[in-house]
PDB file of C-alpha atoms in Angstrom:
ATOM      1  CA  UNK A 145     -34.223  19.537 -12.798  1.00  0.00           C
ATOM      2  CA  UNK A 146     -31.864  20.663 -10.095  1.00  0.00           C
ATOM      3  CA  UNK A 147     -28.647  22.462 -10.912  1.00  0.00           C
ATOM      4  CA  UNK A 148     -25.288  21.506  -9.461  1.00  0.00           C
ATOM      5  CA  UNK A 149     -21.897  23.136  -9.886  1.00  0.00           C
ATOM      6  CA  UNK A 150     -20.684  23.379 -13.460  1.00  0.00           C
ATOM      7  CA  UNK A 151     -17.840  20.940 -14.120  1.00  0.00           C
ATOM      8  CA  UNK A 152     -15.987  20.698 -17.405  1.00  0.00           C
ATOM      9  CA  UNK A 153     -16.294  17.297 -19.084  1.00  0.00           C
ATOM     10  CA  UNK A 154     -12.547  17.393 -19.762  1.00  0.00           C
ATOM     11  CA  UNK A 155     -11.938  17.932 -16.037  1.00  0.00           C
ATOM     12  CA  UNK A 156     -14.077  14.886 -15.207  1.00  0.00           C
ATOM     13  CA  UNK A 157     -12.242  12.812 -17.783  1.00  0.00           C
ATOM     14  CA  UNK A 158      -8.830  13.840 -16.481  1.00  0.00           C
ATOM     15  CA  UNK A 159      -9.857  13.129 -12.881  1.00  0.00           C
ATOM     16  CA  UNK A 160     -11.226   9.683 -13.764  1.00  0.00           C
ATOM     17  CA  UNK A 161      -8.142   8.876 -15.834  1.00  0.00           C
ATOM     18  CA  UNK A 162      -5.755   9.901 -13.058  1.00  0.00           C
ATOM     19  CA  UNK A 163      -7.663   7.767 -10.547  1.00  0.00           C
ATOM     20  CA  UNK A 164      -7.557   4.718 -12.833  1.00  0.00           C
ATOM     21  CA  UNK A 165      -3.852   5.228 -13.574  1.00  0.00           C
ATOM     22  CA  UNK A 166      -3.060   5.632  -9.863  1.00  0.00           C
ATOM     23  CA  UNK A 167      -4.834   2.358  -9.035  1.00  0.00           C
ATOM     24  CA  UNK A 168      -2.996   0.575 -11.857  1.00  0.00           C
ATOM     25  CA  UNK A 169       0.327   2.006 -10.657  1.00  0.00           C
ATOM     26  CA  UNK A 170      -0.356   0.757  -7.133  1.00  0.00           C
ATOM     27  CA  UNK A 171      -1.097  -2.767  -8.345  1.00  0.00           C
ATOM     28  CA  UNK A 172       2.004  -2.807 -10.512  1.00  0.00           C
ATOM     29  CA  UNK A 173       4.218  -1.288  -7.805  1.00  0.00           C
ATOM     30  CA  UNK A 174       3.164  -3.730  -5.099  1.00  0.00           C
ATOM     31  CA  UNK A 175       2.016  -6.918  -6.871  1.00  0.00           C
ATOM     32  CA  UNK A 176       3.670  -6.620 -10.291  1.00  0.00           C
ATOM     33  CA  UNK A 177       2.242  -8.202 -13.437  1.00  0.00           C
ATOM     34  CA  UNK A 178       3.134 -11.809 -14.232  1.00  0.00           C
ATOM     35  CA  UNK A 179       1.752 -11.442 -17.764  1.00  0.00           C
ATOM     36  CA  UNK A 180       4.558  -9.022 -18.613  1.00  0.00           C
ATOM     37  CA  UNK A 181       7.157 -10.539 -16.301  1.00  0.00           C
ATOM     38  CA  UNK A 182       7.155  -7.532 -13.952  1.00  0.00           C
ATOM     39  CA  UNK A 183       7.842  -8.236 -10.291  1.00  0.00           C
ATOM     40  CA  UNK A 184       6.249  -6.069  -7.654  1.00  0.00           C
ATOM     41  CA  UNK A 185       7.702  -5.010  -4.327  1.00  0.00           C
ATOM     42  CA  UNK A 186       5.777  -7.819  -2.593  1.00  0.00           C
ATOM     43  CA  UNK A 187       7.497 -10.559  -4.600  1.00  0.00           C
ATOM     44  CA  UNK A 188      10.873  -8.952  -5.107  1.00  0.00           C
ATOM     45  CA  UNK A 189      13.891 -11.119  -4.335  1.00  0.00           C
ATOM     46  CA  UNK A 190      15.610 -10.265  -1.075  1.00  0.00           C
ATOM     47  CA  UNK A 191      12.829  -8.573   0.888  1.00  0.00           C
ATOM     48  CA  UNK A 192      11.916  -9.890   4.334  1.00  0.00           C
ATOM     49  CA  UNK A 193       8.487 -11.507   4.065  1.00  0.00           C
ATOM     50  CA  UNK A 194       7.008 -13.770   6.722  1.00  0.00           C
ATOM     51  CA  UNK A 195       3.857 -14.678   8.597  1.00  0.00           C
ATOM     52  CA  UNK A 196       3.078 -12.554  11.619  1.00  0.00           C
ATOM     53  CA  UNK A 197       3.221 -14.253  15.015  1.00  0.00           C
ATOM     54  CA  UNK A 198       0.395 -16.639  16.016  1.00  0.00           C
ATOM     55  CA  UNK A 199      -0.502 -14.651  19.123  1.00  0.00           C
ATOM     56  CA  UNK A 200      -4.230 -14.051  18.692  1.00  0.00           C
ATOM     57  CA  UNK A 201      -7.253 -16.105  19.633  1.00  0.00           C
ATOM     58  CA  UNK A 202      -8.583 -19.008  17.587  1.00  0.00           C
ATOM     59  CA  UNK A 203      -6.552 -21.743  15.936  1.00  0.00           C
ATOM     60  CA  UNK A 204      -4.217 -22.051  12.987  1.00  0.00           C
ATOM     61  CA  UNK A 205      -4.110 -19.091  10.623  1.00  0.00           C
ATOM     62  CA  UNK A 206      -6.888 -17.360  12.593  1.00  0.00           C
ATOM     63  CA  UNK A 207      -4.355 -16.635  15.353  1.00  0.00           C
ATOM     64  CA  UNK A 208      -2.511 -14.318  12.941  1.00  0.00           C
ATOM     65  CA  UNK A 209      -5.535 -12.200  12.027  1.00  0.00           C
ATOM     66  CA  UNK A 210      -5.489  -8.693  13.483  1.00  0.00           C
ATOM     67  CA  UNK A 211      -9.222  -9.046  14.065  1.00  0.00           C
ATOM     68  CA  UNK A 212      -8.349 -11.700  16.672  1.00  0.00           C
ATOM     69  CA  UNK A 213      -5.455  -9.816  18.261  1.00  0.00           C
ATOM     70  CA  UNK A 214      -5.254  -7.216  20.992  1.00  0.00           C
ATOM     71  CA  UNK A 215      -3.824  -3.787  20.269  1.00  0.00           C
ATOM     72  CA  UNK A 216      -0.604  -4.752  22.027  1.00  0.00           C
ATOM     73  CA  UNK A 217      -0.230  -7.866  19.867  1.00  0.00           C
ATOM     74  CA  UNK A 218      -0.771  -5.801  16.713  1.00  0.00           C
ATOM     75  CA  UNK A 219       1.857  -3.308  17.847  1.00  0.00           C
ATOM     76  CA  UNK A 220       4.223  -6.224  18.471  1.00  0.00           C
ATOM     77  CA  UNK A 221       3.790  -7.262  14.821  1.00  0.00           C
ATOM     78  CA  UNK A 222       4.629  -3.742  13.681  1.00  0.00           C
ATOM     79  CA  UNK A 223       7.582  -3.392  16.028  1.00  0.00           C
ATOM     80  CA  UNK A 224       9.039  -6.605  14.619  1.00  0.00           C
ATOM     81  CA  UNK A 225       8.731  -5.190  11.103  1.00  0.00           C
ATOM     82  CA  UNK A 226      10.344  -1.891  12.090  1.00  0.00           C
ATOM     83  CA  UNK A 227      13.224  -3.744  13.742  1.00  0.00           C
ATOM     84  CA  UNK A 228      13.791  -5.783  10.569  1.00  0.00           C
ATOM     85  CA  UNK A 229      13.939  -2.691   8.339  1.00  0.00           C
ATOM     86  CA  UNK A 230      16.116  -0.685  10.710  1.00  0.00           C
ATOM     87  CA  UNK A 231      18.492  -3.530  11.561  1.00  0.00           C
ATOM     88  CA  UNK A 232      22.023  -2.276  11.016  1.00  0.00           C
ATOM     89  CA  UNK A 233      20.910   1.368  11.284  1.00  0.00           C
ATOM     90  CA  UNK A 234      21.052   1.800   7.506  1.00  0.00           C
ATOM     91  CA  UNK A 235      17.382   2.198   6.601  1.00  0.00           C
ATOM     92  CA  UNK A 236      14.471   3.982   8.275  1.00  0.00           C
ATOM     93  CA  UNK A 237      10.974   2.503   8.656  1.00  0.00           C
ATOM     94  CA  UNK A 238       9.221   5.549   7.250  1.00  0.00           C
ATOM     95  CA  UNK A 239       6.066   4.121   5.678  1.00  0.00           C
ATOM     96  CA  UNK A 240       3.373   1.651   6.732  1.00  0.00           C
ATOM     97  CA  UNK A 241       1.223   0.217   3.936  1.00  0.00           C
ATOM     98  CA  UNK A 242      -1.997  -1.594   4.874  1.00  0.00           C
ATOM     99  CA  UNK A 243      -5.190  -2.925   3.275  1.00  0.00           C
ATOM    100  CA  UNK A 244      -8.579  -1.445   4.186  1.00  0.00           C
ATOM    101  CA  UNK A 245      -9.303  -4.319   6.610  1.00  0.00           C
ATOM    102  CA  UNK A 246      -6.271  -3.346   8.671  1.00  0.00           C
ATOM    103  CA  UNK A 247      -7.254   0.325   8.625  1.00  0.00           C
ATOM    104  CA  UNK A 248     -10.611  -0.625  10.139  1.00  0.00           C
ATOM    105  CA  UNK A 249      -8.887  -2.566  12.924  1.00  0.00           C
ATOM    106  CA  UNK A 250      -6.424   0.255  13.645  1.00  0.00           C
ATOM    107  CA  UNK A 251      -9.351   2.682  13.882  1.00  0.00           C
ATOM    108  CA  UNK A 252     -10.638   0.923  17.011  1.00  0.00           C
ATOM    109  CA  UNK A 253      -9.736   1.967  20.542  1.00  0.00           C
ATOM    110  CA  UNK A 254      -6.374   0.896  21.880  1.00  0.00           C
ATOM    111  CA  UNK A 255      -8.116  -0.384  24.995  1.00  0.00           C
ATOM    112  CA  UNK A 256     -11.366  -0.046  26.937  1.00  0.00           C
ATOM    113  CA  UNK A 257      -9.581   2.379  29.255  1.00  0.00           C
ATOM    114  CA  UNK A 258      -8.824   5.003  26.591  1.00  0.00           C
ATOM    115  CA  UNK A 259     -10.699   6.570  23.647  1.00  0.00           C
ATOM    116  CA  UNK A 260      -7.421   6.783  21.726  1.00  0.00           C
ATOM    117  CA  UNK A 261      -7.430   4.613  18.609  1.00  0.00           C
ATOM    118  CA  UNK A 262      -4.586   2.241  17.790  1.00  0.00           C
ATOM    119  CA  UNK A 263      -3.658   4.408  14.796  1.00  0.00           C
ATOM    120  CA  UNK A 264      -3.503   7.556  16.899  1.00  0.00           C
ATOM    121  CA  UNK A 265      -1.467   5.730  19.535  1.00  0.00           C
ATOM    122  CA  UNK A 266       1.010   4.652  16.864  1.00  0.00           C
ATOM    123  CA  UNK A 267       1.410   8.261  15.715  1.00  0.00           C
ATOM    124  CA  UNK A 268       1.648   9.853  19.152  1.00  0.00           C
ATOM    125  CA  UNK A 269       2.964   7.269  21.579  1.00  0.00           C
ATOM    126  CA  UNK A 270       4.323   4.213  19.822  1.00  0.00           C
ATOM    127  CA  UNK A 271       5.785   3.177  16.489  1.00  0.00           C
ATOM    128  CA  UNK A 272       5.938   6.387  14.473  1.00  0.00           C
ATOM    129  CA  UNK A 273       5.525   6.258  10.697  1.00  0.00           C
ATOM    130  CA  UNK A 274       5.916   9.345   8.537  1.00  0.00           C
ATOM    131  CA  UNK A 275       3.167   8.082   6.258  1.00  0.00           C
ATOM    132  CA  UNK A 276       0.417   5.446   6.390  1.00  0.00           C
ATOM    133  CA  UNK A 277      -0.888   4.286   2.997  1.00  0.00           C
ATOM    134  CA  UNK A 278      -4.110   2.333   2.553  1.00  0.00           C
ATOM    135  CA  UNK A 279      -4.309   0.383  -0.701  1.00  0.00           C
ATOM    136  CA  UNK A 280      -6.184  -2.571  -2.159  1.00  0.00           C
ATOM    137  CA  UNK A 281      -2.841  -3.870  -3.437  1.00  0.00           C
ATOM    138  CA  UNK A 282      -2.185  -5.417   0.000  1.00  0.00           C
ATOM    139  CA  UNK A 283      -5.481  -7.334   0.016  1.00  0.00           C
ATOM    140  CA  UNK A 284      -5.459 -11.114  -0.359  1.00  0.00           C
ATOM    141  CA  UNK A 285      -7.338 -10.886  -3.663  1.00  0.00           C
ATOM    142  CA  UNK A 286      -4.643  -8.699  -5.235  1.00  0.00           C
ATOM    143  CA  UNK A 287      -1.282  -9.444  -3.637  1.00  0.00           C
ATOM    144  CA  UNK A 288       0.764 -12.575  -4.257  1.00  0.00           C
ATOM    145  CA  UNK A 289       0.238 -14.153  -0.816  1.00  0.00           C
ATOM    146  CA  UNK A 290      -3.500 -14.960  -0.907  1.00  0.00           C
ATOM    147  CA  UNK A 291      -3.813 -13.373   2.531  1.00  0.00           C
ATOM    148  CA  UNK A 292      -3.991  -9.770   3.728  1.00  0.00           C
ATOM    149  CA  UNK A 293      -0.610  -8.305   4.569  1.00  0.00           C
ATOM    150  CA  UNK A 294       1.093  -5.126   5.729  1.00  0.00           C
ATOM    151  CA  UNK A 295       4.329  -3.619   4.474  1.00  0.00           C
ATOM    152  CA  UNK A 296       6.896  -1.429   6.192  1.00  0.00           C
ATOM    153  CA  UNK A 297       9.528   0.260   4.071  1.00  0.00           C
ATOM    154  CA  UNK A 298      11.993   3.069   3.648  1.00  0.00           C
ATOM    155  CA  UNK A 299      10.607   5.039   0.711  1.00  0.00           C
ATOM    156  CA  UNK A 300      13.712   7.122   0.055  1.00  0.00           C
ATOM    157  CA  UNK A 301      13.937   7.553  -3.763  1.00  0.00           C
ATOM    158  CA  UNK A 302      17.502   6.241  -3.619  1.00  0.00           C
ATOM    159  CA  UNK A 303      16.085   2.979  -2.239  1.00  0.00           C
ATOM    160  CA  UNK A 304      12.826   2.469  -4.114  1.00  0.00           C
ATOM    161  CA  UNK A 305      10.824   4.309  -6.749  1.00  0.00           C
ATOM    162  CA  UNK A 306       8.161   3.767  -9.375  1.00  0.00           C
ATOM    163  CA  UNK A 307       9.774   3.545 -12.801  1.00  0.00           C
ATOM    164  CA  UNK A 308       7.538   5.694 -15.017  1.00  0.00           C
ATOM    165  CA  UNK A 309       8.936   5.599 -18.541  1.00  0.00           C
ATOM    166  CA  UNK A 310       6.298   7.894 -20.045  1.00  0.00           C
ATOM    167  CA  UNK A 311       4.046  10.251 -18.105  1.00  0.00           C
ATOM    168  CA  UNK A 312       0.283  10.030 -18.507  1.00  0.00           C
ATOM    169  CA  UNK A 313      -1.107  11.567 -21.674  1.00  0.00           C
ATOM    170  CA  UNK A 314      -4.639  11.709 -23.057  1.00  0.00           C
ATOM    171  CA  UNK A 315      -5.292  11.236 -26.766  1.00  0.00           C
ATOM    172  CA  UNK A 316      -7.999  13.064 -28.701  1.00  0.00           C
ATOM    173  CA  UNK A 317     -11.545  11.835 -28.000  1.00  0.00           C
ATOM    174  CA  UNK A 318     -13.236   9.625 -30.603  1.00  0.00           C
ATOM    175  CA  UNK A 319     -17.000   9.851 -31.149  1.00  0.00           C
ATOM    176  CA  UNK A 320     -19.078   7.029 -32.612  1.00  0.00           C
ATOM    177  CA  UNK A 321     -22.163   7.440 -34.803  1.00  0.00           C
ATOM    178  CA  UNK A 322     -24.411   7.730 -31.721  1.00  0.00           C
ATOM    179  CA  UNK A 323     -22.327  10.505 -30.236  1.00  0.00           C
ATOM    180  CA  UNK A 324     -20.695   8.386 -27.541  1.00  0.00           C
ATOM    181  CA  UNK A 325     -17.199   9.591 -26.799  1.00  0.00           C
ATOM    182  CA  UNK A 326     -14.123   7.582 -25.819  1.00  0.00           C
ATOM    183  CA  UNK A 327     -10.687   8.851 -24.945  1.00  0.00           C
ATOM    184  CA  UNK A 328      -7.556   6.745 -24.686  1.00  0.00           C
ATOM    185  CA  UNK A 329      -5.186   7.356 -21.783  1.00  0.00           C
ATOM    186  CA  UNK A 330      -1.561   6.267 -22.108  1.00  0.00           C
ATOM    187  CA  UNK A 331       1.208   5.834 -19.556  1.00  0.00           C
ATOM    188  CA  UNK A 332       4.250   3.590 -19.713  1.00  0.00           C
ATOM    189  CA  UNK A 333       5.409   2.143 -16.399  1.00  0.00           C
ATOM    190  CA  UNK A 334       8.001  -0.523 -15.589  1.00  0.00           C
ATOM    191  CA  UNK A 335       6.919  -1.162 -12.004  1.00  0.00           C
ATOM    192  CA  UNK A 336       8.952  -0.833  -8.819  1.00  0.00           C
ATOM    193  CA  UNK A 337      12.679  -0.170  -9.016  1.00  0.00           C
ATOM    194  CA  UNK A 338      13.955  -1.539  -5.700  1.00  0.00           C
ATOM    195  CA  UNK A 339      17.674  -1.017  -5.113  1.00  0.00           C
ATOM    196  CA  UNK A 340      17.822  -2.231  -1.500  1.00  0.00           C
ATOM    197  CA  UNK A 341      15.396  -5.115  -0.737  1.00  0.00           C
ATOM    198  CA  UNK A 342      16.391  -5.161   2.940  1.00  0.00           C
ATOM    199  CA  UNK A 343      14.554  -1.858   3.329  1.00  0.00           C
ATOM    200  CA  UNK A 344      11.233  -3.694   2.890  1.00  0.00           C
ATOM    201  CA  UNK A 345       9.380  -5.897   5.378  1.00  0.00           C
ATOM    202  CA  UNK A 346       6.094  -7.717   4.755  1.00  0.00           C
ATOM    203  CA  UNK A 347       3.955  -9.234   7.498  1.00  0.00           C
ATOM    204  CA  UNK A 348       1.508 -11.791   6.110  1.00  0.00           C
ATOM    205  CA  UNK A 349      -1.724 -13.208   7.465  1.00  0.00           C
ATOM    206  CA  UNK A 350      -3.273 -10.174   9.111  1.00  0.00           C
TER     207      UNK A 350
END
């Protein structure tokens, strides 16, 4: 048998637990949990949430899909979101949050005349975001809109933060009679604490 690098089982467990907790935090932060009456950022009262402009090819809802839009039309959607967040010069559109489908579209060339991708153009020439986050929480199957969406927000901790009541902790492992081991991981989280809903914009239908 081949030999790979030695990795502590505890290290693997901690890594897997942190990944699972991070995914759960994302879902709770963005989509909430109706079972426990927790609202996410996407369905918080007071945020600006609307369909993107029907500027693409096709008909009906297909005209909103980024797959059917030019780079310029996609940028127009983002510029509209930035303008909504920064209206009144109180908040800053610091973060863009997108699903994986949108990341794939933004990874394509801005035009046939340049090898620069849409994402790179946004960072260097156009709408600048301090951070771009890709998460499944904005996918139609997870969010509350039943359609892929993007979010633009000011992530200043004074505006929005994840309310973690108890940090992640791992209990002692429990072995069954066959030697299989299980370890419980505990974290208490109350979801998104959004103080200023106007600092959040959601564009639906992408």
